[in-house]
Short mmCIF file of C-alpha atoms and ligand atoms in Angstrom, two decimals:
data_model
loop_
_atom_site.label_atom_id
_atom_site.label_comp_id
_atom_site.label_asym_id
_atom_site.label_seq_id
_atom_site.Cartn_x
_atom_site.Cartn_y
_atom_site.Cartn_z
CA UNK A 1 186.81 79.90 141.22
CA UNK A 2 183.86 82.79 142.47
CA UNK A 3 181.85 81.88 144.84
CA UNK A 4 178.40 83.18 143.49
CA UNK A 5 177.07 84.73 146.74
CA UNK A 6 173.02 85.23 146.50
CA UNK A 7 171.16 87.33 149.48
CA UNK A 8 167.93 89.61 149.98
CA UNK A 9 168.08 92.44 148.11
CA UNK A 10 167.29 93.69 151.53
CA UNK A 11 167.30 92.66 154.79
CA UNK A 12 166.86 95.03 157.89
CA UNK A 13 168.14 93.01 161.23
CA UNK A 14 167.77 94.10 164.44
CA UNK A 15 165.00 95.20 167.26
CA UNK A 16 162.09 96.45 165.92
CA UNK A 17 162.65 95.54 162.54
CA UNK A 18 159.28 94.12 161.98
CA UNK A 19 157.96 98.03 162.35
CA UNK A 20 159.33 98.66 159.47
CA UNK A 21 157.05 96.45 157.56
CA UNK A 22 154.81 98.85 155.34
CA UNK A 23 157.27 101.30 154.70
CA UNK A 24 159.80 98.00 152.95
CA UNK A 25 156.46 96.48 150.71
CA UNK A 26 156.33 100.16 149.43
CA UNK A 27 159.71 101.15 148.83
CA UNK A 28 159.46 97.87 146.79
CA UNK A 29 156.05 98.94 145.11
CA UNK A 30 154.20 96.10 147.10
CA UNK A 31 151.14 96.89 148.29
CA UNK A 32 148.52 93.81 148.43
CA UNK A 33 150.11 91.08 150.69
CA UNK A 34 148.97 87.47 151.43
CA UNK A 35 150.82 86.70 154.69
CA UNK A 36 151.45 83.30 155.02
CA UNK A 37 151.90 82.36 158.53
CA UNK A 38 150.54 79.68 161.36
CA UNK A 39 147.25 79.64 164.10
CA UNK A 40 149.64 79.13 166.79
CA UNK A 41 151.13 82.92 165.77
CA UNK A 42 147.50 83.53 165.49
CA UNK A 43 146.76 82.30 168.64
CA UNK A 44 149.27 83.99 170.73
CA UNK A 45 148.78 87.43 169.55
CA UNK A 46 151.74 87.41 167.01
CA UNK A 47 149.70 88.31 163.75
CA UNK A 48 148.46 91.25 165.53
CA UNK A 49 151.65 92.50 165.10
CA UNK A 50 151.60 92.44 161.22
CA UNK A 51 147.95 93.30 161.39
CA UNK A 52 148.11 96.83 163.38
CA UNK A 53 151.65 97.77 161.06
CA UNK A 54 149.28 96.91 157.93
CA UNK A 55 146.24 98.54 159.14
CA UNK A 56 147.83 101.35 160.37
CA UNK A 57 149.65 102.17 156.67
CA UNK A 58 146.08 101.41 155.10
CA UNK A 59 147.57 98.41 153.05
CA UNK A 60 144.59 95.74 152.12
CA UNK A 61 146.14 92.26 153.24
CA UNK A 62 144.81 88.73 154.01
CA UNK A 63 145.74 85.54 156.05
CA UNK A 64 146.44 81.95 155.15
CA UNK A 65 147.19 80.27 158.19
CA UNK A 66 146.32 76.74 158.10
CA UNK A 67 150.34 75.39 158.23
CA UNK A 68 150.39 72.99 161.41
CA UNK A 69 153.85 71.22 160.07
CA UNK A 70 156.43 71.59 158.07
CA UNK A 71 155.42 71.94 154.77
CA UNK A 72 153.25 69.57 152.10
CA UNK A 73 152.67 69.68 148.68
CA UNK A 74 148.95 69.54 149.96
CA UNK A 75 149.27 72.73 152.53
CA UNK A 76 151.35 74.60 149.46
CA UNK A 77 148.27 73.88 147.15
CA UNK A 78 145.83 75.42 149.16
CA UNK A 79 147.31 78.50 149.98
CA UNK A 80 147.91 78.93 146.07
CA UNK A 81 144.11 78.14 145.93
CA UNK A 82 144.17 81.36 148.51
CA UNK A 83 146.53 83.29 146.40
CA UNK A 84 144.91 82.64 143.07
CA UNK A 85 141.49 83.93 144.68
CA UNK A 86 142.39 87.58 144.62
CA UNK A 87 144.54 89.83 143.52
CA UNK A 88 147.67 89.44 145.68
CA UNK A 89 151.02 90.98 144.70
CA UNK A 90 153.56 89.85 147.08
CA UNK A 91 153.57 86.98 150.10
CA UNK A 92 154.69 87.49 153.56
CA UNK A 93 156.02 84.23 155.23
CA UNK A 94 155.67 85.26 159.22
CA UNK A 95 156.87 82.47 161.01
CA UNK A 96 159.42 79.64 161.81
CA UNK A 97 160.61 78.11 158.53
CA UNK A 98 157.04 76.51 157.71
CA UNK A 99 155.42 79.34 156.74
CA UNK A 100 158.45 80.97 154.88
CA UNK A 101 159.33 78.00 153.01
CA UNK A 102 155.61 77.65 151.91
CA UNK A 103 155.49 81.40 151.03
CA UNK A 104 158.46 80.36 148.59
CA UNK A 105 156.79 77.24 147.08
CA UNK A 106 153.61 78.88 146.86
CA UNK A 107 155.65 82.11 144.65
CA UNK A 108 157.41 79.72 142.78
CA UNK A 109 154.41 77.35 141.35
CA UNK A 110 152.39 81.15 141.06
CA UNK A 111 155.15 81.97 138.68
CA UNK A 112 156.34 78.70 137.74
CA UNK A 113 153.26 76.75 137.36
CA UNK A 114 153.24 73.10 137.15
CA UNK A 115 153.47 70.74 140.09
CA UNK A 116 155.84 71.11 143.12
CA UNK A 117 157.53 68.11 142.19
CA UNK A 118 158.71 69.29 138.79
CA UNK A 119 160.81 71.74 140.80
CA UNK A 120 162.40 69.58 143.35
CA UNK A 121 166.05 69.02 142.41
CA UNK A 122 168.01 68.54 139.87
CA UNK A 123 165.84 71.61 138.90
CA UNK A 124 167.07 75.04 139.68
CA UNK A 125 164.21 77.27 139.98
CA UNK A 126 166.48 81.40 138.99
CA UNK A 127 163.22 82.99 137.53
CA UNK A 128 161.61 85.72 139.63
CA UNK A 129 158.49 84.28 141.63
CA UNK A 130 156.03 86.50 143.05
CA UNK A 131 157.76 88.93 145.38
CA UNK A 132 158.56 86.97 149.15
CA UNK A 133 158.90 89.32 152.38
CA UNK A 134 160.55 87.01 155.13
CA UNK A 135 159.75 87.59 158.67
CA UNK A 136 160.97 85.05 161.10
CA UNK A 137 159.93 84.23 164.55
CA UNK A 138 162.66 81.71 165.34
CA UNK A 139 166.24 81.59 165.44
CA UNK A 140 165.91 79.66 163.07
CA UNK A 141 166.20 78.04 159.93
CA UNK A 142 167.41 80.93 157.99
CA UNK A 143 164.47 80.50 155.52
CA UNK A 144 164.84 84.64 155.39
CA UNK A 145 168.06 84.48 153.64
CA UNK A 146 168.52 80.81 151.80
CA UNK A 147 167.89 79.72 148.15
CA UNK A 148 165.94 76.72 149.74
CA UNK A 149 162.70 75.17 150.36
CA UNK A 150 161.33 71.88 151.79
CA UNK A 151 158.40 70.59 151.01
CA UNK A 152 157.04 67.26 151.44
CA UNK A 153 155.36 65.65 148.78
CA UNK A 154 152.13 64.14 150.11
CA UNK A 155 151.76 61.49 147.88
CA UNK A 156 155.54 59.91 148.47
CA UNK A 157 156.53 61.16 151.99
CA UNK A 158 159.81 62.50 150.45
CA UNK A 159 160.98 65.94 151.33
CA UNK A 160 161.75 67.38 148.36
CA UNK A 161 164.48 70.13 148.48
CA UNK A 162 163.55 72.67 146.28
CA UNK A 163 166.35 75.01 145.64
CA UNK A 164 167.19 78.42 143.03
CA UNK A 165 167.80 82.36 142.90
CA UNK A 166 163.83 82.30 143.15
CA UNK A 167 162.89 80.44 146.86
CA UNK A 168 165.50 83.98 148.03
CA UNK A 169 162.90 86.46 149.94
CA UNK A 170 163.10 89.66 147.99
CA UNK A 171 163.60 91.00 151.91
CA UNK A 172 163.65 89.77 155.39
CA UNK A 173 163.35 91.50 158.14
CA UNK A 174 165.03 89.69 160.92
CA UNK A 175 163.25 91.24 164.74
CA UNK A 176 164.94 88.95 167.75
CA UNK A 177 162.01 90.80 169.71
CA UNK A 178 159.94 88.34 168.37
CA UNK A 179 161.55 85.33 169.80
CA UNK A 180 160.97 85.95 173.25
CA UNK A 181 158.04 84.06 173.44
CA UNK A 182 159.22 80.83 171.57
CA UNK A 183 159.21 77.81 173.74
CA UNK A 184 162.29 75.94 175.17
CA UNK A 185 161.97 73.00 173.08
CA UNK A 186 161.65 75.05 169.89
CA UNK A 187 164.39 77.56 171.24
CA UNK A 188 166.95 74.54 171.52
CA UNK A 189 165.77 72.58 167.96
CA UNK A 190 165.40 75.74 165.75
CA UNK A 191 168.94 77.19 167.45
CA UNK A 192 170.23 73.57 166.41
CA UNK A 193 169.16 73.39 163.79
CA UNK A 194 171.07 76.55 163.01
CA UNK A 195 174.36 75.59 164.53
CA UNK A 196 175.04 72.70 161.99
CA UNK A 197 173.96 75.04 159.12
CA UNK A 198 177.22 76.64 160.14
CA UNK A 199 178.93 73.68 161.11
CA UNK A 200 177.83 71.94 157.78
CA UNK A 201 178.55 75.17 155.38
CA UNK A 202 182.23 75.26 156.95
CA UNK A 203 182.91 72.18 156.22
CA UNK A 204 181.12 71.59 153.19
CA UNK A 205 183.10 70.59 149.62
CA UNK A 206 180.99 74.05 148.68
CA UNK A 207 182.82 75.87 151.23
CA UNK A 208 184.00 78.96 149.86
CA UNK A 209 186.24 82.20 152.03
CA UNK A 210 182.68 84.20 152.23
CA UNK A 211 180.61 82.13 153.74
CA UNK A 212 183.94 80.76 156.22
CA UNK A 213 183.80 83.84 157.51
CA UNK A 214 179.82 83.90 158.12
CA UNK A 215 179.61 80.61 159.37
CA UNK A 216 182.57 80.92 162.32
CA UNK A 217 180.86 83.75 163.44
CA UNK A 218 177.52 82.51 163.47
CA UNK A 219 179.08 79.07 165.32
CA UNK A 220 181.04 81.65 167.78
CA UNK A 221 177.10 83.28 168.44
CA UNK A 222 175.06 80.02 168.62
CA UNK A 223 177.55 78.37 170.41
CA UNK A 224 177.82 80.74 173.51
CA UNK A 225 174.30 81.87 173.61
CA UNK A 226 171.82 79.09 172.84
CA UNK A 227 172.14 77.36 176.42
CA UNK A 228 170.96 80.63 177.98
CA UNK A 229 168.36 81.35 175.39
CA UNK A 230 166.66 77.45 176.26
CA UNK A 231 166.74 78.56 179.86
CA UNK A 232 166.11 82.48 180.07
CA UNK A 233 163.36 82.86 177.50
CA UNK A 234 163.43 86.82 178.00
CA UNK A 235 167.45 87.23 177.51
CA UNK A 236 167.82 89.95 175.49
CA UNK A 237 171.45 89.44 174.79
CA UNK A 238 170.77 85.64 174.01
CA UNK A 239 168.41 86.10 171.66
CA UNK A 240 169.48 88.72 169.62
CA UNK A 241 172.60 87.06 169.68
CA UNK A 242 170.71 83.17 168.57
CA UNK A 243 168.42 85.53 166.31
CA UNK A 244 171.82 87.07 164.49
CA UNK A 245 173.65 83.60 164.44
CA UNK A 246 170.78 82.06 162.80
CA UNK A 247 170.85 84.44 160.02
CA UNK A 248 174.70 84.43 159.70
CA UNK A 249 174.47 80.45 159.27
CA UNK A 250 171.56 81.13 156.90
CA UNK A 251 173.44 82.95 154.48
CA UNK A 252 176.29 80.32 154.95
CA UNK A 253 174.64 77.43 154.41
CA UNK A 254 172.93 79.46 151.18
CA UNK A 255 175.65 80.08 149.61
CA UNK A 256 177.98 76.86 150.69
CA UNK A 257 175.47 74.07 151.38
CA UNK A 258 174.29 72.04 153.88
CA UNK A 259 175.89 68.29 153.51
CA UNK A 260 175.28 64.96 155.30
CA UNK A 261 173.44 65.89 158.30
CA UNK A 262 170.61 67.57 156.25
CA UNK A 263 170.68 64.64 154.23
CA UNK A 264 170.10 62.31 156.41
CA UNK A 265 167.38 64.31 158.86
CA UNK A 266 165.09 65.18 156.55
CA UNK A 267 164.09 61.70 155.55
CA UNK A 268 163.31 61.65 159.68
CA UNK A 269 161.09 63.88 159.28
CA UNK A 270 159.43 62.87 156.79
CA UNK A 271 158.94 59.84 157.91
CA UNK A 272 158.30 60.02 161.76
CA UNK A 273 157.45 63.51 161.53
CA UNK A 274 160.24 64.82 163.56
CA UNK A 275 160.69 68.89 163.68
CA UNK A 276 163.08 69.40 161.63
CA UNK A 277 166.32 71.14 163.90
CA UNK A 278 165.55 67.79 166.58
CA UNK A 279 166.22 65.06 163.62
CA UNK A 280 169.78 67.20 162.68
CA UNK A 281 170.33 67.34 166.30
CA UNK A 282 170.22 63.50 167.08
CA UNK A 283 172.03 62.75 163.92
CA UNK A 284 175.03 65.60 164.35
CA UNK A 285 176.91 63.97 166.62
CA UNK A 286 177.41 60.88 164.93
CA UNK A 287 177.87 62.16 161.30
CA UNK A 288 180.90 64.94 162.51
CA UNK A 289 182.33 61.54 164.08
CA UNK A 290 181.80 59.91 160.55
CA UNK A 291 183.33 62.42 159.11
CA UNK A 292 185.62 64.36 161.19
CA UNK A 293 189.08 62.46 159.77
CA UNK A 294 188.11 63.91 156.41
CA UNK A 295 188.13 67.52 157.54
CA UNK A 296 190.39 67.24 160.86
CA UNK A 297 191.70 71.38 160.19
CA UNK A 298 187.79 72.18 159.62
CA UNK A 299 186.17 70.49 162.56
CA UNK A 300 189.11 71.61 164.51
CA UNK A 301 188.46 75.43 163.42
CA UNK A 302 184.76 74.67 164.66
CA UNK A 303 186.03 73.97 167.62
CA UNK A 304 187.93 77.17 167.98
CA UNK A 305 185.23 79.17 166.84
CA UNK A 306 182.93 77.94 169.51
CA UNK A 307 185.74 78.68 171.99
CA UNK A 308 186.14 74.95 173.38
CA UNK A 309 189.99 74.94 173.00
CA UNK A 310 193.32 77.23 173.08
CA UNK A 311 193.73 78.28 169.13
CA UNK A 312 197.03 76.56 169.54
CA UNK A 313 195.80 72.93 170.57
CA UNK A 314 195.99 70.77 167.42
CA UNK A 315 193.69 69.52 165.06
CA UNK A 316 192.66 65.97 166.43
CA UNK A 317 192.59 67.36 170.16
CA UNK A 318 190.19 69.81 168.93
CA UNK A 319 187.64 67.85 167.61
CA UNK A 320 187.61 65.40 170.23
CA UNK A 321 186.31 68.21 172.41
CA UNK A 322 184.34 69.65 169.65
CA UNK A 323 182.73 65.62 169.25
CA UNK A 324 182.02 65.80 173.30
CA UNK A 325 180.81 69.36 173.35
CA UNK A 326 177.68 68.54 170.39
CA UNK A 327 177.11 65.39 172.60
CA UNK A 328 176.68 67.77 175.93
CA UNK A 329 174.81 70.20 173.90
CA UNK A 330 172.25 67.40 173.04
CA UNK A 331 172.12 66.52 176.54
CA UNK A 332 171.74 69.97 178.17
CA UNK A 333 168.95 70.77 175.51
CA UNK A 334 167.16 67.69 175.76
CA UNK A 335 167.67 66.04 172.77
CA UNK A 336 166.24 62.14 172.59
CA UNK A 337 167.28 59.71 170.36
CA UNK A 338 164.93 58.47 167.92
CA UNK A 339 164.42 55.61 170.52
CA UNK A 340 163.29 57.78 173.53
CA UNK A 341 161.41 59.81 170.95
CA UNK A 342 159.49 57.28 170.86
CA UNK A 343 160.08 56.12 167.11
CA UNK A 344 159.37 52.53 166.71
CA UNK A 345 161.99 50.23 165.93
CA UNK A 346 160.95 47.78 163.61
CA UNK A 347 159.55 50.65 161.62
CA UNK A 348 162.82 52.93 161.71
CA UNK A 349 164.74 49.85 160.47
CA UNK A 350 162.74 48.75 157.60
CA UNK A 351 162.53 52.33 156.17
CA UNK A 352 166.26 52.81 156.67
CA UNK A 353 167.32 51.55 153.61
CA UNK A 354 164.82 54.36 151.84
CA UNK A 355 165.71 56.93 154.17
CA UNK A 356 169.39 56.39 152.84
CA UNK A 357 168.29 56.37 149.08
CA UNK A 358 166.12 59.43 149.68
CA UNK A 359 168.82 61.46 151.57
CA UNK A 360 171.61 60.37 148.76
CA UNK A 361 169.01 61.91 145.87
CA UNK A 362 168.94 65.42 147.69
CA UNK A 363 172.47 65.66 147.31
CA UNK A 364 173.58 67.39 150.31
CA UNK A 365 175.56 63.99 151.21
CA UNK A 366 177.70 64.70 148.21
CA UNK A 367 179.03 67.93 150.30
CA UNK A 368 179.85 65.93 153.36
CA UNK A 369 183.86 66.34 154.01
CA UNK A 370 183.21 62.28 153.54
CA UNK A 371 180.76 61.15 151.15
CA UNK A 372 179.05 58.33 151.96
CA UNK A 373 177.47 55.33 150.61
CA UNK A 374 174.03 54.34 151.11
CA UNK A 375 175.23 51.33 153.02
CA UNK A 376 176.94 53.96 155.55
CA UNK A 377 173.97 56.39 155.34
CA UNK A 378 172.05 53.03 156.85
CA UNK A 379 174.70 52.24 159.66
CA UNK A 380 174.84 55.69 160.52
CA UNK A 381 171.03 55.93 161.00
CA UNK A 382 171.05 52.55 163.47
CA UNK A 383 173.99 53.91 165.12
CA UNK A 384 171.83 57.09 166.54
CA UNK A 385 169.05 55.18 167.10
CA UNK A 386 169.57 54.24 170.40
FE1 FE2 B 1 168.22 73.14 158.49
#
């Protein structure tokens, strides 16, 4: 069968991308932008980055910055409330995955109309939105390269994956200059975060030769750099190399699917309002152990890619040491369990059984190697939880 393979129409990666800003929005006939991005970026100077490359071509542009977490159907309404003000022809998302995956939601219900929830899946939103430019400033979800959005709804607390040809920026550019300033914490969740997009896309029932390919060499990248880029903030080699990984996995995960992992995490968020790379991050260890058995020559390629074995040790051998190497990882990058998080118990139990019916409706589960039941889903969730 083809894999159907879906990417930017263009995507400029490397140092110094981001200067070529003005010149992409008019080779694509863009020239009224509504970047979309956060006051933190604000804060720190970051906008003024966007701002002097704008100014400087003599493109009119605006801000909507008022995303302080991930995204809600609330945030998403107000910066259409922004958008529909004027006469905007295009949205930059400039940020972590908040701000891009709002930039796609806000395109899509420009476009689209209706409410956000009418697009959550089963629906697969193809038709052109208004025109996305992707700039991140993590490595990183991948927003700049995936077919996929999350947004909470506000009125249910579910994160609704919102998926389609459309929620694909029209171009990214993808500057690991920007990442130098991104804290440790974020460093290690958002490079996590990334690492089981590849993890999940390789072994997902979507897996397909293309993205196999993408998503070893994204696992080789994260794999060897993101302990250095958590410690030496200003490595340049680290974080071009996290920034490049990142993207790799993006397109992976695009094109393959996330599975179990993602299912599971985002109810975590939603519900304790965990960032979104920490929730995969407690939970990946214990699903690859769920469902390593199912995929022994996949996990055990994982482990190869990330260079914890000899390509000739055998399958189960390799992903025991792949299983101990994503529990180190956690440990050397600080990852708590929901527990030390400081998630209460009684709480995290009671909404387990709804976390498990909320992360079976996304679907992802149904590309785990193992596909489990909601009964599992539940056992799996107290398992991490201390
Ligand atoms: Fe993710």
């Amino acid at each position: 069968m083809a894999a159907r393979i879906i990417t930017p129409r263009q995507l400029l990666i490397g140092g110094g991308a981001i200067r070529h800003l003005a010149e992409v929005l008019t080779g694509l006939g863009l020239g009224r932008p509504l970047v979309i991005t956060d006051p933190y970026l604000i804060e720190i100077g970051k906008l003024d980055i966007v701002a002097g490359i704008l100014d400087g071509a003599g493109i009119p542009w605006d801000v909507f910055s008022e995303i302080r977490e991930e995204p809600t159907t609330e945030i998403v309404g107000a910066a259409l409330a922004k958008l529909r003000a004027s006469d905007y022809d295009c949205l930059i998302g400039f940020g972590g995955g908040s701000p891009m995956d709002t930039a796609k939601a806000v395109s899509i219900l420009a476009r689209g109309g209706g409410r956000m929830r009418d697009h959550k899946v089963p629906a697969q939103n193809d038709e052109m939105g208004l025109p996305v430019i992707a700039v991140p400033t993590t490595a990183g979800t991948g927003a700049e390269v995936t077919r996929f959005a999350v947004v909470t709804d506000t009125e249910t607390d579910e994160k609704m994956v919102i998926t389609g040809e459309a929620c694909v920026p029209l171009a990214a550019l993808v500057d690991y200059e920007l990442t130098f300033t991104v804290s440790a914490r974020t460093t290690a969740d958002t490079g996590l975060d990334s690492l089981t997009h590849a993890i999940e896309a390789y072994v997902s029932r979507k897996s397909n030769p293309y993205c196999d390919n993408v998503a070893l060499a994204a696992m080789a990248r994260l794999s060897m750099h993101i302990r250095t880029a958590y410690r030496e903030p200003e490595h340049v080699e680290a974080r071009e190399q996290m920034m490049l990984g990142a993207n790799q996995a993006g397109t992976a995960f695009s094109n393959a699917s996330v599975a179990l992992v993602h299912g599971m995490s985002r109810p975590i968020g939603a519900f304790f309002h965990v960032a979104h790379g920490l929730s995969n991050a407690m939970l990946l260890p214990a699903v690859t152990r769920f469902s390593a058995q199912s995929a022994l020559p996949r996990y055990a390629d994982c482990a190869r890619a990330m260079e914890l074995c000899e390509a000739r040790l055998g399958d189960q051998a390799a992903v025991a040491l792949l299983l101990e190497e994503l529990d180190s990882l956690n440990r050397d990058l600080g990852v708590p369990s929901p527990r030390a998080y400081g998630i209460d118990e009684a709480r995290y139990l009671e909404v387990a059984p709804v976390m498990a019916e909320h992360a079976l409706a996304s679907g992802s589960p149904n590309n785990n190697p193992r596909v489990p039941s909601a009964e599992e889903i539940v056992a799996i969730y107290k398992e991490v939880y201390a």
